[in-house]
Amino acid sequence: MKTEIPYDRFAHVPERIFGLVDLAYNLWWSWHSSASILFKLLNRAEWKMSRHNPVRMLLETPPRFFERAATNPEYLRRYDIIMFRFREYMEPRTSWFAEHYPGRVPLTIAYLSSEFGLHHSLPFYAGGLGILAGDHIKASSDLGVPMVAVGFMYAEGYLHQHMEADGWQKNVAEILDRDAAPVLRVLDDNGRHLVVRVPLIDPPIYVAVWKVQVGRVPLYLLDTHIDENLPENQSISHRLYLKELECRLRQEIVLGIGGRKVLHALGVDYSAMHLNEGHSAFAILERLRERLVAGMPPDEALEKVRGTSIFTTHTPVPAAHDIFPEDLMARYFRSYCPSLGMTWDEFMALGKDPHNPGARFNMTAFALRMSLFHNGVSRRHGEVAREMWQPLWPDLPLEEVPIDAITNGVHLPSWLNHRIEALFDRYMDVIYPNWREDYDNPIIWEVVDEIPDNELWGEHQWLKMKLFARLRERKRLKWAGHREEPANLAAEGLMLDTSALTIGFARRFAEYKRADLIFEDLDRLDSIVNNRWRPVQFIFSGKAHPADEKGKRILQRIYQYSQDPRFGGRISFIEDYGEQLARYMVQGVDVWMNTPVPLMEASGTSGMKAGMNGVLNLSVLDGWWVEGYNGRNGWGFEGHTPYAGNNRADADTIYDLIENEVAPLYYSRTMDNVPHKWVQMMKESIKSIAPEYCSFRMLKDYIRSYYPSVCMYAAEPERQLAGIEGVCLPTNPFR
Ligand SMILES: *Cc1c(COP(=O)(O)O)cnc(C)c1O
């Protein structure tokens, strides 16, 4: 099994800088701004045209650009340094992991997720869950944690959002050109694209395998769009989260059972599995089955599988948990179930939802039963999840329900703006040049206090202007290309004012996020945004799930307000929220607002991205902000509970906060036109949020919590279990 970069397609790249091709196929460049500059300097126009996809750019750049770079001493100097750093990164002498877990054979963790948000050139994600998964594996790479990741090759995965003049969201699918993206075919021993059969499912499903290199972590992507499959099975990996239940089930069978099989086919020696949300949980069945078939006593097999399975649940929203009816399960698992030595009823009992027994299979309940280590994604969510799932442990008091809390974190090098980073460099370098390896250490962030207020404020102003310029540029191009409706132009940010206090709100338009909360009292809102001395403007962005009519209606309502002259162009809605726009927004607005229904936000991560860039959070105390808020780093308020549709009280709290605290602080300037108290708060935000809510802290928490268990239970490498095909067991191991 191998992957090979198709070097022959890059014959036009001169030998001297041929390393650019290796760099293009490893996403390492995407979180090292000095590396991405190499691509930008090579061919600025094509870099932009390709939407920062280096593979496409290298393929489409004419030879004279390469010749110019290959004879430019300045370019070559940079190139040599970057290539040296890249090669050193790929083969490090040591790492955090090696230092902390020395002397052991490193046990590899397989990380399964239905989405991965890595970079806008790879549209394999829908929202926060995917971005989190991407950040998780980037951090694993940086820390040297041995990991392989498995996900889907969504060929038509990414739905762009186009706003109609009446504010209705239209979805436009982007088709990925796999031959011009940083993905590689995995080849079998005969040099053909590796195809693996998902075991025991009938009619059979086959998956072809692709690979994305994320620093040191390989991400394998499953692709069902191949001739070997029946037409209805070919579409399994077309899109994220197929709505129709049977399609969704097939998707999860492919991810869990297929994913596991693919790792075997690749000869990946891993010892534990981390399931990022329940979509991939069927992998547990396959792990169990293989041990049973290999002759392991059932108790031991179950104990080993549980002891090496890690499951992270990400949402308290009931509708977000996958639940499959029994007849549907039977269609696929009747043929599978005997190999576990179970009766059908025993099999269905594994996924029984204690709240809602009935003939259904709940993936979250199943994953919780079958993993020893499971967690929610913030302290508050841990509490909520313990309460939610206590019926699974009826003998335990609530506080002993074994669901831990590991608060999410974001990959700091991916989300910290490089200008802010350069500013830290200037002050940190003097005393701690290695801060980049240690940025989850709160002590080093004290240096932020040494940055002069006007410098930090200056960078922030620059980022704000850059955001506005980007938004205008997007509109300009669309207007030129499609004769965009003038009402849309006005609604979408053309009238943004760089001197006005700017509040950003961008996320999925799920109902519980209450994007429209500030529209509860239009007169009050009117007086806030049109305040003559202290104007406030709002930038909204985000997509509704294509099937979520309620979400689309909320979005439409906001869009129509943004077209309403009453609000003077101070409310805007920016279409097509995604990773790239998120980056500009969390770095460029003044305040990041979040207004979920209390107890519904498991964690939230965009506020972490904002906070580490000095953008102040104004949020309901829910999810991560319950623990992130310290009274000095932004604004927090208890949402009204119990909720019962009671939005007005929360809206009033927000109006009061903006009028009495946020706006006065922002507009209180000294002679130098710097709001020093505001900058104080920005510093406090950076200091308190960057070290604590970064993915280094998160990943280390995970490793410390579950790795000892993994080491204890994973005596035998899983590869020995490879190649085991369907055999039926005569007895039930759990009896
Ligand atoms: C960070 C991020 C999210 C997650 O945002 P929440 O705060 O969890 O709502 C969603 N989408 C994109 C593109 C992101 O970058």
mmCIF file of N, CA, C and O and ligand atoms in Angstrom, residues 125 127-128 131 415 507 513 577-579 582 601 604-607 609, ligand 1:
data_model
loop_
_atom_site.group_PDB
_atom_site.id
_atom_site.type_symbol
_atom_site.label_atom_id
_atom_site.label_comp_id
_atom_site.label_asym_id
_atom_site.label_seq_id
_atom_site.Cartn_x
_atom_site.Cartn_y
_atom_site.Cartn_z
ATOM 1 N N TYR A 125 -16.211 19.506 5.318
ATOM 2 C CA TYR A 125 -16.830 19.822 6.599
ATOM 3 C C TYR A 125 -18.086 20.645 6.384
ATOM 4 O O TYR A 125 -18.282 21.240 5.323
ATOM 5 N N GLY A 127 -19.433 22.344 9.534
ATOM 6 C CA GLY A 127 -19.439 23.380 10.566
ATOM 7 C C GLY A 127 -18.447 23.092 11.675
ATOM 8 O O GLY A 127 -17.390 22.487 11.454
ATOM 9 N N GLY A 128 -18.837 23.492 12.886
ATOM 10 C CA GLY A 128 -17.932 23.467 14.026
ATOM 11 C C GLY A 128 -17.329 22.103 14.336
ATOM 12 O O GLY A 128 -16.153 22.006 14.684
ATOM 13 N N ILE A 131 -14.452 21.508 11.967
ATOM 14 C CA ILE A 131 -13.308 22.375 12.250
ATOM 15 C C ILE A 131 -12.588 21.858 13.498
ATOM 16 O O ILE A 131 -11.359 21.804 13.559
ATOM 17 N N TRP A 415 -5.622 29.787 13.856
ATOM 18 C CA TRP A 415 -6.639 30.821 14.100
ATOM 19 C C TRP A 415 -6.095 32.151 14.594
ATOM 20 O O TRP A 415 -6.785 33.164 14.547
ATOM 21 N N ARG A 507 -22.426 31.722 12.807
ATOM 22 C CA ARG A 507 -22.479 30.312 13.159
ATOM 23 C C ARG A 507 -23.613 29.679 12.381
ATOM 24 O O ARG A 507 -24.295 30.331 11.606
ATOM 25 N N LYS A 513 -29.582 28.578 18.523
ATOM 26 C CA LYS A 513 -28.543 29.608 18.571
ATOM 27 C C LYS A 513 -29.144 31.018 18.636
ATOM 28 O O LYS A 513 -28.426 31.978 18.872
ATOM 29 N N TYR A 577 -20.840 31.680 4.768
ATOM 30 C CA TYR A 577 -19.906 31.523 5.888
ATOM 31 C C TYR A 577 -19.152 30.210 5.748
ATOM 32 O O TYR A 577 -19.728 29.172 5.470
ATOM 33 N N GLY A 578 -17.878 30.280 5.916
ATOM 34 C CA GLY A 578 -17.056 29.075 5.875
ATOM 35 C C GLY A 578 -15.761 29.346 6.612
ATOM 36 O O GLY A 578 -15.614 30.404 7.241
ATOM 37 N N GLU A 579 -14.840 28.436 6.508
ATOM 38 C CA GLU A 579 -13.606 28.535 7.289
ATOM 39 C C GLU A 579 -12.839 29.814 6.985
ATOM 40 O O GLU A 579 -12.306 30.467 7.876
ATOM 41 N N ALA A 582 -14.757 32.826 8.306
ATOM 42 C CA ALA A 582 -14.680 32.756 9.767
ATOM 43 C C ALA A 582 -13.370 33.373 10.246
ATOM 44 O O ALA A 582 -13.331 34.128 11.214
ATOM 45 N N GLU A 601 -25.777 24.970 24.163
ATOM 46 C CA GLU A 601 -24.493 25.094 23.484
ATOM 47 C C GLU A 601 -23.506 24.165 24.191
ATOM 48 O O GLU A 601 -23.119 24.418 25.316
ATOM 49 N N GLY A 604 -19.110 25.448 21.740
ATOM 50 C CA GLY A 604 -18.879 26.649 20.934
ATOM 51 C C GLY A 604 -17.386 26.811 20.843
ATOM 52 O O GLY A 604 -16.665 26.580 21.829
ATOM 53 N N THR A 605 -16.895 27.142 19.685
ATOM 54 C CA THR A 605 -15.447 27.321 19.553
ATOM 55 C C THR A 605 -15.092 28.631 18.877
ATOM 56 O O THR A 605 -13.959 29.099 19.007
ATOM 57 N N SER A 606 -16.049 29.232 18.168
ATOM 58 C CA SER A 606 -15.671 30.444 17.439
ATOM 59 C C SER A 606 -15.274 31.561 18.407
ATOM 60 O O SER A 606 -14.389 32.356 18.113
ATOM 61 N N GLY A 607 -15.910 31.579 19.579
ATOM 62 C CA GLY A 607 -15.552 32.591 20.572
ATOM 63 C C GLY A 607 -14.117 32.442 21.066
ATOM 64 O O GLY A 607 -13.477 33.424 21.452
ATOM 65 N N LYS A 609 -11.646 31.424 19.153
ATOM 66 C CA LYS A 609 -10.833 31.976 18.060
ATOM 67 C C LYS A 609 -10.802 33.494 18.175
ATOM 68 O O LYS A 609 -9.756 34.124 18.020
HETATM 69 C C1 LIG B 1 -15.139 27.694 14.503
HETATM 70 C C2 LIG B 1 -16.136 27.490 13.439
HETATM 71 C C3 LIG B 1 -17.421 27.035 13.744
HETATM 72 C C4 LIG B 1 -17.865 26.753 15.169
HETATM 73 O O1 LIG B 1 -18.536 27.850 15.666
HETATM 74 P P1 LIG B 1 -19.422 27.775 16.996
HETATM 75 O O2 LIG B 1 -18.906 28.820 17.870
HETATM 76 O O3 LIG B 1 -19.202 26.415 17.595
HETATM 77 O O4 LIG B 1 -20.794 27.982 16.552
HETATM 78 C C5 LIG B 1 -18.323 26.849 12.722
HETATM 79 N N1 LIG B 1 -17.992 27.087 11.443
HETATM 80 C C6 LIG B 1 -16.769 27.535 11.103
HETATM 81 C C7 LIG B 1 -16.458 27.788 9.683
HETATM 82 C C8 LIG B 1 -15.801 27.745 12.088
HETATM 83 O O5 LIG B 1 -14.589 28.164 11.744
#
